[in-house]
Amino acid sequence: MDSEVGPQDKEATMGGTRNSPTLSQASQLFHLSKSSPFSHTANARETLSPGPTPPPEKLPIRRKEAASDTSNSTSDSAGSVFGTDTGSSGSPCSPRSITPHDPTGDFVVPPHAIVLASPTIEGLAEAIQQLKDRFALSKLPKSQYLHVIRLDQALIKRLEDEPDIFRGVRATISHQQAEILYKIMPGLQHEQMIGSFAMCLTEHLVAMGLSHRRGDFMSRQSVRTAGRYCSKEPDWWFGPNNILIDGGGDGDASLILEVGLSEPSGQLKADARWWHSNTGGGTKLVVLIHASHEPIWTVDVEVWSEVDNPRPGAKTREHPAKIMQCTQRAHFENGVVHGGPLTLDFEVLMRRPPRNSHEANVVLDHHDLFCICAEKK
């Protein structure tokens, strides 16, 4: 995996210290058993906590856009974290899943996320490893989420400064609340779907005469991007090379890929909207791949593009002129691709018009989609 280099905000600071559990305590709190991985209560999230801790202090945050912070105080987030009601719909976009000081809903926590409070670095590493071990215990693995709350100031600074400290995870960091949502993915299936998509797109561009080696385009995994209320890592990031080295753009990806395995589709849709709104419209193309084993292997591939906002009214940040919307979709089931092909706009990908007759929109045909969606054994 390439080194994560992105416009991450490193200047957020936190005051105060908290007592954190030892590694042995964390291991006891986060113990896995094959018969019952975690204790459950009806409609409740799995919660790991070493005991009462004070509420988190207010955290200053640098925003991607120059906007004033209207929040003047920070309340304890335990109500939303430890609440047993996820809403009648159970939607990951329900109000209880939104951090109190994030009115945009950028920091979305799925209702099945496991909660870990005030961990040490050793305890956090143990928790992530335990969730990775779940994949080995299950014949039908799915993405796991770990919601880490009440982070110590030294720990969150270390996690920001060392983005590669935990392999095989994606992080969304809420700076104001000192919280992190980790997404832990089933390694082989998840990574091969990302690799297959990247290979198909690259092959089409190479056939047009473009070259990664010549610096026509670049792609990476887990490039952390700072947003208005939180920072986020995608599964895969693509853009023309000059957006970083020649001043030809603002550094935001042209295309983002997000992959989910047996997780709420609403989580991925929220991701698509996040990338558009938090890059000021710089990222205009997001591809979502949602796969599930239940009851059989199926995959939905969606292309989200920037479109005019159909809602009337004055255009503001909360009511922008342009929004992200699913504009194309393909479905894979029983080894057959339904729908498609899917077209990726060349000018959006490369941020320039075609220069010759070879350069054109990238068309992912049924063969490409089969390679991307086929289950990896």
Coordinates of C-alpha atoms in Angstrom, one line a residue, residues 36-288:
S36 CA -20.4 -15.6 20.9
P37 CA -18.0 -12.9 19.6
F38 CA -19.5 -10.1 21.7
S39 CA -22.2 -9.8 24.3
H40 CA -25.4 -8.2 22.9
T41 CA -28.5 -6.6 24.3
A42 CA -31.7 -6.0 22.3
N43 CA -31.2 -3.2 19.8
A44 CA -28.0 -2.1 21.5
R45 CA -24.5 -1.5 20.1
E46 CA -21.6 -3.6 21.4
T47 CA -19.9 -1.3 23.9
L48 CA -16.4 -1.5 25.4
S49 CA -15.5 0.9 28.2
P50 CA -13.0 0.8 31.0
G51 CA -15.3 2.8 33.3
P52 CA -16.6 6.3 33.7
T53 CA -14.6 9.0 32.0
P54 CA -15.0 12.7 31.8
P55 CA -16.6 14.3 28.7
P56 CA -14.3 15.2 25.9
E57 CA -13.1 18.8 25.7
K58 CA -13.8 21.0 22.8
L59 CA -11.4 20.6 19.9
P60 CA -10.5 23.4 17.5
I61 CA -10.5 22.3 13.9
R62 CA -9.2 23.6 10.7
R63 CA -11.8 23.4 8.0
K64 CA -11.3 22.8 4.4
E65 CA -13.5 25.7 3.6
A66 CA -13.2 29.1 5.3
A67 CA -16.3 28.9 7.5
S68 CA -16.9 30.0 11.0
D69 CA -17.6 27.4 13.7
T70 CA -20.9 28.1 15.2
S71 CA -20.5 25.6 18.1
N72 CA -19.3 27.2 21.3
S73 CA -19.5 24.3 23.7
T74 CA -19.0 20.6 23.6
S75 CA -21.4 18.2 25.4
D76 CA -20.7 14.6 26.3
S77 CA -21.3 12.4 23.2
A78 CA -22.1 9.3 25.4
G79 CA -25.8 9.8 24.8
S80 CA -25.4 9.2 21.0
V81 CA -22.7 6.6 21.4
F82 CA -24.3 4.4 24.2
G83 CA -27.9 4.9 23.3
T84 CA -29.8 1.7 22.7
D85 CA -32.3 3.1 20.2
T86 CA -31.0 3.4 16.6
G87 CA -34.2 4.7 15.3
S88 CA -37.2 3.0 13.8
S89 CA -35.5 2.6 10.4
G90 CA -32.2 1.4 11.8
S91 CA -30.6 3.6 9.1
P92 CA -26.9 4.5 9.5
C93 CA -27.9 8.0 8.6
S94 CA -30.3 8.4 11.5
P95 CA -29.9 11.4 13.8
R96 CA -28.4 9.2 16.5
S97 CA -25.6 8.3 14.1
I98 CA -24.5 11.9 13.7
T99 CA -22.0 13.6 15.9
P100 CA -23.7 16.5 17.8
H101 CA -21.3 19.2 16.5
D102 CA -21.5 17.9 13.0
P103 CA -24.7 19.4 11.5
T104 CA -23.7 18.2 8.0
G105 CA -23.9 14.6 9.1
D106 CA -20.3 14.0 7.8
F107 CA -19.4 11.7 10.7
V108 CA -21.8 8.9 10.2
V109 CA -21.6 5.9 12.5
P110 CA -23.4 2.7 11.5
P111 CA -25.7 1.3 14.1
H112 CA -23.8 -2.0 14.3
A113 CA -20.5 -0.3 15.1
I114 CA -18.6 -1.5 18.2
V115 CA -17.7 1.2 20.7
L116 CA -14.3 1.5 22.4
A117 CA -13.8 4.2 25.0
S118 CA -10.5 5.8 26.1
P119 CA -8.1 3.1 24.8
T120 CA -4.3 3.0 24.9
I121 CA -2.5 2.5 21.7
E122 CA -2.0 -1.2 22.7
G123 CA -5.7 -1.5 23.5
L124 CA -6.7 0.0 20.2
A125 CA -4.4 -2.3 18.3
E126 CA -5.8 -5.3 20.2
A127 CA -9.3 -4.3 19.4
I128 CA -8.6 -3.9 15.7
Q129 CA -6.8 -7.2 15.6
Q130 CA -9.8 -8.9 17.3
L131 CA -12.1 -7.6 14.6
K132 CA -9.8 -8.8 11.9
D133 CA -9.9 -12.2 13.6
R134 CA -13.6 -12.3 13.0
F135 CA -13.0 -12.7 9.3
A136 CA -11.2 -16.0 10.0
L137 CA -14.1 -17.2 12.2
S138 CA -16.8 -16.5 9.6
K139 CA -17.3 -18.1 6.2
L140 CA -19.3 -15.0 5.2
P141 CA -17.1 -12.1 6.4
K142 CA -18.4 -8.5 6.3
S143 CA -16.9 -5.1 7.0
Q144 CA -16.6 -4.3 10.6
Y145 CA -16.7 -0.9 12.3
L146 CA -15.0 0.3 15.4
H147 CA -16.1 3.6 16.9
V148 CA -13.4 4.9 19.2
I149 CA -14.4 7.7 21.6
R150 CA -12.8 9.9 24.2
L151 CA -9.3 9.7 22.7
D152 CA -6.4 11.0 24.7
Q153 CA -4.8 14.1 23.1
A154 CA -1.4 12.3 22.7
L155 CA -2.9 9.3 21.1
I156 CA -5.0 11.1 18.6
K157 CA -2.0 13.2 17.6
R158 CA 0.0 10.0 17.1
L159 CA -2.8 8.4 15.0
E160 CA -2.9 11.6 12.8
D161 CA 0.9 11.7 12.4
E162 CA 1.3 8.0 11.7
P163 CA -1.6 7.2 9.2
D164 CA 0.0 3.8 8.4
I165 CA 0.1 2.6 12.0
F166 CA -2.8 0.1 11.4
R167 CA -2.8 -1.8 8.2
G168 CA -6.0 -2.9 6.5
V169 CA -8.3 -0.2 8.0
R170 CA -9.8 3.0 6.8
A171 CA -10.2 5.9 9.3
T172 CA -12.7 8.8 9.6
I173 CA -11.5 11.2 12.2
S174 CA -13.9 13.7 13.9
H175 CA -11.5 16.4 15.2
Q176 CA -14.0 18.3 17.3
Q177 CA -15.2 15.2 19.2
A178 CA -11.9 13.4 19.4
E179 CA -13.5 10.3 17.9
I180 CA -12.4 7.9 15.1
L181 CA -14.5 5.5 13.1
Y182 CA -12.4 2.6 11.8
K183 CA -13.6 0.5 9.0
I184 CA -12.0 -3.0 9.1
M185 CA -12.4 -4.8 5.8
P186 CA -12.2 -8.5 4.8
G187 CA -8.7 -8.4 3.3
L188 CA -8.6 -10.7 0.3
Q189 CA -12.1 -10.0 -1.1
H190 CA -12.0 -6.3 -0.4
E191 CA -8.5 -5.7 -1.8
Q192 CA -9.0 -7.7 -4.9
M193 CA -12.2 -5.8 -5.8
I194 CA -10.2 -2.6 -5.5
G195 CA -7.4 -4.0 -7.5
S196 CA -9.7 -5.3 -10.2
F197 CA -11.4 -1.9 -10.6
A198 CA -8.0 -0.1 -10.7
M199 CA -6.6 -2.5 -13.3
C200 CA -9.7 -2.1 -15.6
L201 CA -9.6 1.7 -15.4
T202 CA -5.8 1.8 -15.9
E203 CA -5.9 -0.6 -18.9
H204 CA -8.5 1.7 -20.7
L205 CA -6.3 4.8 -20.1
V206 CA -3.1 3.0 -21.3
A207 CA -5.0 2.0 -24.5
M208 CA -5.6 5.7 -25.1
G209 CA -1.9 6.3 -24.9
L210 CA -1.8 7.6 -21.4
S211 CA 0.9 6.4 -19.0
H212 CA 1.3 6.3 -15.2
R213 CA 5.0 6.2 -15.7
R214 CA 5.0 9.4 -17.7
G215 CA 3.0 11.1 -15.1
D216 CA -0.3 11.4 -16.9
F217 CA -2.3 10.1 -13.9
M218 CA -1.8 8.8 -10.4
S219 CA -3.7 6.5 -8.0
R220 CA -3.4 5.6 -4.3
Q221 CA -5.1 3.9 -1.5
S222 CA -6.1 5.5 1.8
V223 CA -5.1 9.1 1.1
R224 CA -6.5 11.0 4.0
T225 CA -8.4 14.1 3.1
A226 CA -9.4 16.9 5.6
G227 CA -13.1 17.9 5.4
R228 CA -15.1 20.6 7.3
Y229 CA -15.8 18.5 10.4
C230 CA -13.8 15.3 9.9
S231 CA -11.1 13.8 7.8
K232 CA -11.6 10.6 5.8
E233 CA -9.7 7.9 3.9
P234 CA -11.1 6.3 0.7
D235 CA -10.6 2.8 -0.5
W236 CA -8.9 4.2 -3.7
W237 CA -8.1 7.6 -5.1
F238 CA -7.4 8.7 -8.7
G239 CA -6.5 11.9 -10.4
P240 CA -4.3 13.5 -13.0
N241 CA -0.7 13.9 -11.8
N242 CA -0.6 17.6 -12.2
I243 CA -3.2 18.2 -9.4
L244 CA -0.4 17.8 -6.9
I245 CA 2.9 18.7 -8.7
D246 CA 2.1 21.3 -11.3
G247 CA -0.5 23.5 -9.6
G248 CA -3.0 22.2 -12.1
G249 CA -5.7 21.7 -9.5
D250 CA -6.6 21.8 -5.8
G251 CA -5.3 18.3 -4.9
D252 CA -8.7 16.7 -4.6
A253 CA -9.2 13.4 -6.3
S254 CA -11.1 13.3 -9.6
L255 CA -12.5 9.9 -8.8
I256 CA -13.0 8.1 -5.5
L257 CA -13.8 4.4 -5.0
E258 CA -15.5 3.1 -1.9
V259 CA -16.2 -0.7 -1.4
G260 CA -18.4 -2.2 1.2
L261 CA -19.0 -5.9 2.0
S262 CA -22.3 -6.8 3.6
E263 CA -22.6 -3.4 5.2
P264 CA -25.5 -0.9 5.1
S265 CA -25.7 0.6 1.6
G266 CA -26.6 3.9 3.3
Q267 CA -23.0 4.1 4.6
L268 CA -21.5 4.1 1.1
K269 CA -24.1 6.6 -0.2
A270 CA -23.1 8.9 2.7
D271 CA -19.5 8.5 1.7
A272 CA -20.3 9.6 -1.9
R273 CA -21.9 12.8 -0.7
W274 CA -19.1 13.4 1.8
W275 CA -16.4 13.4 -1.0
H276 CA -18.3 15.9 -3.1
S277 CA -19.4 18.3 -0.4
N278 CA -16.0 18.3 1.5
T279 CA -13.9 19.0 -1.5
G280 CA -16.1 21.9 -2.5
G281 CA -17.2 20.0 -5.6
G282 CA -13.6 19.2 -6.6
T283 CA -14.4 15.5 -6.6
K284 CA -17.2 15.0 -9.1
L285 CA -17.1 11.2 -9.6
V286 CA -17.5 8.5 -6.9
V287 CA -17.9 4.8 -7.7
L288 CA -19.5 2.6 -5.0

